[in-house]
Amino acid sequence: MQKKNVYFKTRLAACSLALIAVASAITISYAASQNSTPLGAIRAAAAPASSGDPLVTLSYVNNVLKPQIEADMNVKVQEQVTTALAAGISQEMKDAILSYASAELLSAYEENLNKLSASVSEYETKISTLTTELENYKSEEFPKLEQSIKEEILKESENTKKELETLNTQAEAIKKELEAFKETQIQLNDFTKTSEEIKKDIAELTAKNEEITSKINDMTVKMENASALLKSATEAFSQLQGSGSVYEVVHLTKGQKLMAKSAVEIIHRAGLCHAISPFSDQGLADMTASVELYNGDALTKNNYCLIPRGNDGRGIEVDSDEVYIMIRGEYTIEE
């Protein structure tokens, strides 16, 4: 009987150690199946179907994780006991081992659970600390960050404002250059127009110059004629002065001709008469008007006329019923 008690205690102790080892293996295996660390096991068990990685609370450990582990451990213990009974252990031994193993497993489980609860509490403390630090950061650093951002925005706004002012200045400069260019274009157009007007004026001036030149040429001819008349008059005066004659009044009737026999001075006083000359370029010199009276030209009343040579077919012919002239020099009257 004593040997049986020793044998029973020895077998019981061996079975207990085996069950403790099995329980420890079950706990380790369960933790490993969830993650490589206790924290990982807690996180995986907290929400296995979720995509997040939350930390569990102590309430979750007691209400969810603990019953799940206990159920898994009881299944393992029952499997070991069933195996032991199959090897020849009695029902009484089975109940004793089961009671002992359950107490030992519960103790080990509670110890591990306490450690796990301590870890959870530690992480909750860390979370609280981090939350406090975050709140402090929000209250202290956020205003600084906000102020810094405002300063940066203000600085950037000022820079943008300066750039806009620079761009506006450049735009105004470009606008002025464009206006200057337009003004230059207008001036060029005006210059082109003025150039055309100048060309037109030059053409008109050229025409006027040609006209003036023609008039000058005409005046030159007249001056030459006047010079010739003056020369003839000078010669006639010389002849007249040499002869010592004076003016006489001559009355002529219509159709009569007065022909010069020498240089003759004639002043037409009344009536109508015209010049007689066989030459195409010579006639009577109207000294008052400075013109040459060619054949058929009428004499003007009170104008001083001169026939520079006599006996060359030059004289006057009466057109009206009667004519009065003053004459100095030799002449003949033909009917």
PDB file of C-alpha atoms in Angstrom, residues 212-330:
ATOM      1  CA  ILE A 212       9.353 133.071-114.081  1.00  0.00           C
ATOM      2  CA  THR A 213      12.309 132.072-116.216  1.00  0.00           C
ATOM      3  CA  SER A 214      10.150 132.505-119.315  1.00  0.00           C
ATOM      4  CA  LYS A 215       9.018 135.882-118.037  1.00  0.00           C
ATOM      5  CA  ILE A 216      12.624 136.820-117.294  1.00  0.00           C
ATOM      6  CA  ASN A 217      13.549 135.808-120.809  1.00  0.00           C
ATOM      7  CA  ASP A 218      10.672 137.897-122.106  1.00  0.00           C
ATOM      8  CA  MET A 219      11.770 140.807-119.950  1.00  0.00           C
ATOM      9  CA  THR A 220      15.322 140.303-121.170  1.00  0.00           C
ATOM     10  CA  VAL A 221      14.103 140.541-124.754  1.00  0.00           C
ATOM     11  CA  LYS A 222      12.062 143.598-123.833  1.00  0.00           C
ATOM     12  CA  MET A 223      15.078 145.108-122.086  1.00  0.00           C
ATOM     13  CA  GLU A 224      17.156 144.405-125.148  1.00  0.00           C
ATOM     14  CA  ASN A 225      14.460 145.993-127.271  1.00  0.00           C
ATOM     15  CA  ALA A 226      14.314 148.885-124.845  1.00  0.00           C
ATOM     16  CA  SER A 227      18.061 149.217-125.033  1.00  0.00           C
ATOM     17  CA  ALA A 228      17.832 149.246-128.810  1.00  0.00           C
ATOM     18  CA  LEU A 229      15.047 151.845-128.584  1.00  0.00           C
ATOM     19  CA  LEU A 230      17.125 153.863-126.158  1.00  0.00           C
ATOM     20  CA  LYS A 231      20.058 153.673-128.509  1.00  0.00           C
ATOM     21  CA  SER A 232      17.879 154.685-131.422  1.00  0.00           C
ATOM     22  CA  ALA A 233      16.332 157.437-129.317  1.00  0.00           C
ATOM     23  CA  THR A 234      19.780 158.645-128.336  1.00  0.00           C
ATOM     24  CA  GLU A 235      20.794 158.739-131.986  1.00  0.00           C
ATOM     25  CA  ALA A 236      17.546 160.466-132.890  1.00  0.00           C
ATOM     26  CA  PHE A 237      17.996 162.993-130.090  1.00  0.00           C
ATOM     27  CA  SER A 238      21.469 163.617-131.346  1.00  0.00           C
ATOM     28  CA  GLN A 239      20.116 164.215-134.831  1.00  0.00           C
ATOM     29  CA  LEU A 240      17.299 166.331-133.529  1.00  0.00           C
ATOM     30  CA  GLN A 241      19.600 168.374-131.338  1.00  0.00           C
ATOM     31  CA  GLY A 242      21.886 168.764-134.277  1.00  0.00           C
ATOM     32  CA  SER A 243      19.103 169.996-136.525  1.00  0.00           C
ATOM     33  CA  GLY A 244      17.811 172.403-133.877  1.00  0.00           C
ATOM     34  CA  SER A 245      14.165 171.660-134.777  1.00  0.00           C
ATOM     35  CA  VAL A 246      11.172 171.951-132.385  1.00  0.00           C
ATOM     36  CA  TYR A 247       7.812 170.166-132.050  1.00  0.00           C
ATOM     37  CA  GLU A 248       5.105 171.173-134.473  1.00  0.00           C
ATOM     38  CA  VAL A 249       1.383 170.317-134.464  1.00  0.00           C
ATOM     39  CA  VAL A 250       0.249 168.424-137.545  1.00  0.00           C
ATOM     40  CA  HIS A 251      -3.381 167.879-138.563  1.00  0.00           C
ATOM     41  CA  LEU A 252      -4.062 164.721-140.553  1.00  0.00           C
ATOM     42  CA  THR A 253      -7.263 163.348-142.080  1.00  0.00           C
ATOM     43  CA  LYS A 254      -8.519 159.846-142.665  1.00  0.00           C
ATOM     44  CA  GLY A 255      -6.340 157.747-145.015  1.00  0.00           C
ATOM     45  CA  GLN A 256      -3.314 160.070-144.902  1.00  0.00           C
ATOM     46  CA  LYS A 257       0.129 158.643-144.111  1.00  0.00           C
ATOM     47  CA  LEU A 258       2.992 160.379-142.325  1.00  0.00           C
ATOM     48  CA  MET A 259       6.340 158.854-143.359  1.00  0.00           C
ATOM     49  CA  ALA A 260       9.658 159.571-141.579  1.00  0.00           C
ATOM     50  CA  LYS A 261      12.508 161.024-143.642  1.00  0.00           C
ATOM     51  CA  SER A 262      14.834 161.129-140.622  1.00  0.00           C
ATOM     52  CA  ALA A 263      14.642 160.237-136.976  1.00  0.00           C
ATOM     53  CA  VAL A 264      11.219 161.455-135.839  1.00  0.00           C
ATOM     54  CA  GLU A 265       9.555 162.008-132.409  1.00  0.00           C
ATOM     55  CA  ILE A 266       5.773 161.678-132.370  1.00  0.00           C
ATOM     56  CA  ILE A 267       3.255 162.417-129.590  1.00  0.00           C
ATOM     57  CA  HIS A 268      -0.287 161.285-130.476  1.00  0.00           C
ATOM     58  CA  ARG A 269      -2.763 163.855-129.191  1.00  0.00           C
ATOM     59  CA  ALA A 270      -6.188 163.066-130.721  1.00  0.00           C
ATOM     60  CA  GLY A 271      -7.922 160.727-133.118  1.00  0.00           C
ATOM     61  CA  LEU A 272      -7.041 157.171-134.128  1.00  0.00           C
ATOM     62  CA  CYS A 273      -3.973 155.999-136.052  1.00  0.00           C
ATOM     63  CA  HIS A 274      -1.709 152.958-136.374  1.00  0.00           C
ATOM     64  CA  ALA A 275       1.949 152.213-137.026  1.00  0.00           C
ATOM     65  CA  ILE A 276       3.410 151.463-140.475  1.00  0.00           C
ATOM     66  CA  SER A 277       6.525 149.288-140.745  1.00  0.00           C
ATOM     67  CA  PRO A 278       7.859 147.002-143.482  1.00  0.00           C
ATOM     68  CA  PHE A 279       9.879 145.050-140.909  1.00  0.00           C
ATOM     69  CA  SER A 280       8.707 142.024-138.883  1.00  0.00           C
ATOM     70  CA  ASP A 281      10.970 142.779-135.918  1.00  0.00           C
ATOM     71  CA  GLN A 282      11.108 146.581-135.993  1.00  0.00           C
ATOM     72  CA  GLY A 283       8.496 149.335-135.815  1.00  0.00           C
ATOM     73  CA  LEU A 284       7.798 152.457-133.794  1.00  0.00           C
ATOM     74  CA  ALA A 285       9.215 152.633-130.295  1.00  0.00           C
ATOM     75  CA  ASP A 286       6.581 153.590-127.687  1.00  0.00           C
ATOM     76  CA  MET A 287       8.988 155.058-125.164  1.00  0.00           C
ATOM     77  CA  THR A 288       6.262 155.716-122.597  1.00  0.00           C
ATOM     78  CA  ALA A 289       5.050 152.080-122.530  1.00  0.00           C
ATOM     79  CA  SER A 290       8.487 150.628-123.406  1.00  0.00           C
ATOM     80  CA  VAL A 291       6.978 148.521-126.202  1.00  0.00           C
ATOM     81  CA  GLU A 292       7.556 148.104-129.892  1.00  0.00           C
ATOM     82  CA  LEU A 293       4.641 149.060-132.164  1.00  0.00           C
ATOM     83  CA  TYR A 294       4.719 146.788-135.155  1.00  0.00           C
ATOM     84  CA  ASN A 295       2.869 147.239-138.442  1.00  0.00           C
ATOM     85  CA  GLY A 296      -0.843 147.739-137.702  1.00  0.00           C
ATOM     86  CA  ASP A 297      -0.470 148.393-133.934  1.00  0.00           C
ATOM     87  CA  ALA A 298      -2.489 151.409-132.712  1.00  0.00           C
ATOM     88  CA  LEU A 299      -0.746 154.369-131.146  1.00  0.00           C
ATOM     89  CA  THR A 300      -1.758 155.357-127.595  1.00  0.00           C
ATOM     90  CA  LYS A 301      -2.769 158.952-126.895  1.00  0.00           C
ATOM     91  CA  ASN A 302      -0.164 161.101-125.170  1.00  0.00           C
ATOM     92  CA  ASN A 303       2.528 158.405-125.426  1.00  0.00           C
ATOM     93  CA  TYR A 304       5.918 159.470-126.665  1.00  0.00           C
ATOM     94  CA  CYS A 305       6.898 157.427-129.757  1.00  0.00           C
ATOM     95  CA  LEU A 306      10.071 157.384-131.775  1.00  0.00           C
ATOM     96  CA  ILE A 307      11.049 156.358-135.325  1.00  0.00           C
ATOM     97  CA  PRO A 308      14.853 155.986-135.085  1.00  0.00           C
ATOM     98  CA  ARG A 309      15.647 156.161-138.849  1.00  0.00           C
ATOM     99  CA  GLY A 310      14.057 157.803-141.792  1.00  0.00           C
ATOM    100  CA  ASN A 311      13.410 156.769-145.362  1.00  0.00           C
ATOM    101  CA  ASP A 312      13.013 153.049-144.399  1.00  0.00           C
ATOM    102  CA  GLY A 313       9.232 152.855-144.880  1.00  0.00           C
ATOM    103  CA  ARG A 314       8.153 153.511-141.293  1.00  0.00           C
ATOM    104  CA  GLY A 315       5.467 156.008-140.272  1.00  0.00           C
ATOM    105  CA  ILE A 316       1.799 156.274-139.221  1.00  0.00           C
ATOM    106  CA  GLU A 317      -1.610 156.036-140.998  1.00  0.00           C
ATOM    107  CA  VAL A 318      -4.826 157.831-139.891  1.00  0.00           C
ATOM    108  CA  ASP A 319      -7.860 155.651-139.088  1.00  0.00           C
ATOM    109  CA  SER A 320     -10.348 158.284-137.863  1.00  0.00           C
ATOM    110  CA  ASP A 321     -11.687 161.351-139.662  1.00  0.00           C
ATOM    111  CA  GLU A 322      -8.915 163.461-138.249  1.00  0.00           C
ATOM    112  CA  VAL A 323      -5.831 163.110-136.093  1.00  0.00           C
ATOM    113  CA  TYR A 324      -3.634 165.623-134.290  1.00  0.00           C
ATOM    114  CA  ILE A 325      -0.016 164.833-133.492  1.00  0.00           C
ATOM    115  CA  MET A 326       3.037 166.651-132.245  1.00  0.00           C
ATOM    116  CA  ILE A 327       6.100 165.825-134.267  1.00  0.00           C
ATOM    117  CA  ARG A 328       9.770 166.770-134.383  1.00  0.00           C
ATOM    118  CA  GLY A 329      11.955 165.723-137.282  1.00  0.00           C
ATOM    119  CA  GLU A 330      11.703 165.491-141.067  1.00  0.00           C
TER     120      GLU A 330
END
